[in-house]
Tab-separated table of N, CA and C in Angstrom:
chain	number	residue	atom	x	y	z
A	1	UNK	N	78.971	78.996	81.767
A	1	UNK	CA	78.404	79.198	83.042
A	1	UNK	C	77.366	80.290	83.055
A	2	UNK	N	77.216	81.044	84.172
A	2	UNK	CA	76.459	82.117	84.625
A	2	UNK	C	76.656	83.068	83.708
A	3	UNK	N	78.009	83.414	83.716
A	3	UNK	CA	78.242	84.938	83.414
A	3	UNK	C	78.428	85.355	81.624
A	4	UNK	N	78.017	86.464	81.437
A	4	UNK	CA	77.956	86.683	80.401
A	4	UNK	C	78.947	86.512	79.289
A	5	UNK	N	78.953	86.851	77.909
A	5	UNK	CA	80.450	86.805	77.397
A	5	UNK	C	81.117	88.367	77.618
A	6	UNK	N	79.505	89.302	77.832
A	6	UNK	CA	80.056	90.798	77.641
A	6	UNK	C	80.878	90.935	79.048
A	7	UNK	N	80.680	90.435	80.640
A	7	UNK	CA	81.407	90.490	81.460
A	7	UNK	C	82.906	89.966	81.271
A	8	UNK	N	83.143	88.855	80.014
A	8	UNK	CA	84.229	88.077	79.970
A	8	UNK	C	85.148	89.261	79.191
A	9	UNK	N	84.790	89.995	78.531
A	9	UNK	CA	85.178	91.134	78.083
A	9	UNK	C	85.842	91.793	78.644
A	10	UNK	N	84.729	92.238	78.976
A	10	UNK	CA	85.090	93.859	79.869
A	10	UNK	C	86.631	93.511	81.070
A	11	UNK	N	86.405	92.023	81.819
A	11	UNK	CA	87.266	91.386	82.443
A	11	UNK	C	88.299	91.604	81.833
A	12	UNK	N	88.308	91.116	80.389
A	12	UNK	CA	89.734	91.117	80.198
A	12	UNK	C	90.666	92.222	79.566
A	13	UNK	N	89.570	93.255	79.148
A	13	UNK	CA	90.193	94.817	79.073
A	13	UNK	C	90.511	94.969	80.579
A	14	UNK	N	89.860	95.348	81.333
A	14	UNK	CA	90.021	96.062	82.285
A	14	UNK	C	91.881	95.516	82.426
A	15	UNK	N	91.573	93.848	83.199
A	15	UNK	CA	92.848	93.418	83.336
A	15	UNK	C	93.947	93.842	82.746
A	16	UNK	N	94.048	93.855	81.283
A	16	UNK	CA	95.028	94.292	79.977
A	16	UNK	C	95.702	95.394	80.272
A	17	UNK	N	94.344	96.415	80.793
A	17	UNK	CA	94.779	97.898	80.620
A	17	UNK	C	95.352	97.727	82.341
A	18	UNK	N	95.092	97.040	83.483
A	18	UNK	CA	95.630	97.191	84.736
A	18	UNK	C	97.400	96.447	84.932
A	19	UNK	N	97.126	95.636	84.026
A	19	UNK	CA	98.671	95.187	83.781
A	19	UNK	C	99.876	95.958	83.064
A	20	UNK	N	98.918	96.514	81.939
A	20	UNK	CA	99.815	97.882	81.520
A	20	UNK	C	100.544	99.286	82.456
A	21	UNK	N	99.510	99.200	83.171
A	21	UNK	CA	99.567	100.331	84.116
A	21	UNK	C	100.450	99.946	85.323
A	22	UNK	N	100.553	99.042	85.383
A	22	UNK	CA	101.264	98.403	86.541
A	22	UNK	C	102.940	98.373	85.988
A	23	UNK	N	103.045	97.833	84.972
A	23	UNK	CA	104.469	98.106	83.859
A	23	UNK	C	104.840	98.953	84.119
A	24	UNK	N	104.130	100.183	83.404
A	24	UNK	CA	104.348	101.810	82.885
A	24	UNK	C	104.844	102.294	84.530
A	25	UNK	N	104.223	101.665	86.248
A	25	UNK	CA	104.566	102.208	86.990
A	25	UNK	C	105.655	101.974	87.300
A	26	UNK	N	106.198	100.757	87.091
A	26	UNK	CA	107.366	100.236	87.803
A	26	UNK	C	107.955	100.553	86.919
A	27	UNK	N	108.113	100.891	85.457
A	27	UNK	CA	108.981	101.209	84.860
A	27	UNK	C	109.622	102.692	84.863
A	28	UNK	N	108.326	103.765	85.585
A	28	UNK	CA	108.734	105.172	85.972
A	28	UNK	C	109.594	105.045	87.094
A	29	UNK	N	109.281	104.127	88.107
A	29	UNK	CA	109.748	103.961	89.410
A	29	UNK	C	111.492	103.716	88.951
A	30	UNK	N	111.679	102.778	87.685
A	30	UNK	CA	112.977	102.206	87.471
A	30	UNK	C	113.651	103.552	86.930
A	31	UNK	N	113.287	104.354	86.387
A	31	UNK	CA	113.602	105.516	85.779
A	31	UNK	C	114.006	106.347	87.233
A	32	UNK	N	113.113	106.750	88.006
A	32	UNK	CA	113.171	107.549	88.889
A	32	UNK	C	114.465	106.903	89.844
A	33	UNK	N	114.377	105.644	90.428
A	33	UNK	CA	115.918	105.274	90.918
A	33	UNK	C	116.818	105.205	90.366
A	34	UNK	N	116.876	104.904	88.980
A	34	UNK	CA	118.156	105.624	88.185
A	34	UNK	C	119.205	106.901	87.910
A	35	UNK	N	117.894	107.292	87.819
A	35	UNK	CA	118.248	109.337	87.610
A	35	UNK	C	118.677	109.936	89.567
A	36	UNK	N	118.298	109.192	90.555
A	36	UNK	CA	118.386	109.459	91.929
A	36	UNK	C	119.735	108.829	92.510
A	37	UNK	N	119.558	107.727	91.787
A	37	UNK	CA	121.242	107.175	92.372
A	37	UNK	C	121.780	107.208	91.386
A	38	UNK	N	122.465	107.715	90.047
A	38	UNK	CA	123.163	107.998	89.018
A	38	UNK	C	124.005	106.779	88.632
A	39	UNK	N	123.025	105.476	88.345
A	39	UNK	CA	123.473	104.428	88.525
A	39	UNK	C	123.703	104.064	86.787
A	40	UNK	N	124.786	103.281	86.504
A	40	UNK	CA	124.857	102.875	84.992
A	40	UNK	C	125.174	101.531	85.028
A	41	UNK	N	125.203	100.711	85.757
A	41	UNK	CA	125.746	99.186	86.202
A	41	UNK	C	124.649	98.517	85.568
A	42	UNK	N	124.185	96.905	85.475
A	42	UNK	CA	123.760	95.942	85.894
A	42	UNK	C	123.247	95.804	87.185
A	43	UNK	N	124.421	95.841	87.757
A	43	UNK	CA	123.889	95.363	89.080
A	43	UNK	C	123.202	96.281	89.848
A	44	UNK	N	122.694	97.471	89.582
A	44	UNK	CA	121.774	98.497	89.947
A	44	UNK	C	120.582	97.892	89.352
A	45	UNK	N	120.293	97.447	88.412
A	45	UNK	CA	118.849	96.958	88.002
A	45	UNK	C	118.277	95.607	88.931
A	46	UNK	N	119.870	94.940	89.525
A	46	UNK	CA	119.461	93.724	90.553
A	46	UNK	C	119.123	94.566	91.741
A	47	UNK	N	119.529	95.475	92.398
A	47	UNK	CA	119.081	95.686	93.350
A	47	UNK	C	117.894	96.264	93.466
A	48	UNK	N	117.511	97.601	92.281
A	48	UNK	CA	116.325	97.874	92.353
A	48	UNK	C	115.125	96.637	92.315
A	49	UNK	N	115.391	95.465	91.722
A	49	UNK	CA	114.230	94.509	91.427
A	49	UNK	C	114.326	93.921	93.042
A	50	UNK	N	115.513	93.696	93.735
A	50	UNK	CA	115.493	93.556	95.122
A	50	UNK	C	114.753	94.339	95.936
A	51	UNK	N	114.971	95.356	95.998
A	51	UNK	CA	114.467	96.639	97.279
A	51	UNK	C	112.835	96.270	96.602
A	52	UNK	N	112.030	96.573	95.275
A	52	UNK	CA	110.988	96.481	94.964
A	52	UNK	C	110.221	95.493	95.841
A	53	UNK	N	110.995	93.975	95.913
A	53	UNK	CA	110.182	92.679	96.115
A	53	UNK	C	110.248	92.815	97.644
A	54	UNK	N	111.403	93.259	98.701
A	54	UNK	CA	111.524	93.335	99.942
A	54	UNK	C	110.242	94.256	100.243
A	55	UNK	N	110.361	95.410	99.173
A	55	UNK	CA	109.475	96.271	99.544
A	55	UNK	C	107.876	95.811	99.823
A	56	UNK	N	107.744	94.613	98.631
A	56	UNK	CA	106.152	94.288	98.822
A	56	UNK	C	106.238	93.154	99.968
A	57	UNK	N	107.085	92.740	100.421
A	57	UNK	CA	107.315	91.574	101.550
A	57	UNK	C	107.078	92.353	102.527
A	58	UNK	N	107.755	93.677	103.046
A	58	UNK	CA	107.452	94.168	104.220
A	58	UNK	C	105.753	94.946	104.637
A	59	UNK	N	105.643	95.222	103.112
A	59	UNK	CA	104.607	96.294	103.269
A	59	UNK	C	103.355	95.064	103.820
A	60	UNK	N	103.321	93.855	103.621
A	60	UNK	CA	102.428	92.636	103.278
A	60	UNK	C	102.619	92.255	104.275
A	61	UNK	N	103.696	92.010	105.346
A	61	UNK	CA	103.873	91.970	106.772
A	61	UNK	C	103.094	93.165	107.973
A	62	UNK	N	103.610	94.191	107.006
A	62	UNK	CA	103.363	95.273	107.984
A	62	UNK	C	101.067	95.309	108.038
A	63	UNK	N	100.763	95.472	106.697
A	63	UNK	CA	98.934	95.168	106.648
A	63	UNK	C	98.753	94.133	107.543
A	64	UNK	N	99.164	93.155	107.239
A	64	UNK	CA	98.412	91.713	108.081
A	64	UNK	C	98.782	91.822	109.897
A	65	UNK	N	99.780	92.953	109.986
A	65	UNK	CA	99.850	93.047	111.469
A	65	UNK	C	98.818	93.786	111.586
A	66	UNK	N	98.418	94.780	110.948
A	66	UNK	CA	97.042	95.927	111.102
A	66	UNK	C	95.844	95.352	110.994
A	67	UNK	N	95.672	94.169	110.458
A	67	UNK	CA	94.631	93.431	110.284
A	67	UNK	C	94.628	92.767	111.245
């Protein structure tokens, strides 16, 4: 098409390194509710992946009302 191969690049670093970063956050975040609720279960890793996804459900409710 149009676009260059050097844009197809750069696209897919950038992405690489934004997916990494996105990991590394949720994985501090998983650390940080661990060490806060002194949790050693299983089923602490289900709920944190719960509260996370509610979390982006509400926050995604709450913008589109502001919008």
């Amino acid at each position: 098409g149009d676009i260059e191969t050097n844009t197809y690049i750069i696209l897919t670093v950038f992405a690489f390194l934004s997916l990494i970063i996105m990991v590394w956050s949720i994985y501090l975040l998983f650390i940080g509710f661990k060490i806060a609720t002194n949790s050693k279960r299983k089923m602490d890793i289900f709920l944190f992946i719960f509260l996370i996804i509610l979390g982006e459900i509400i926050s995604k409710v709450l913008i589109s009302q502001i919008n």
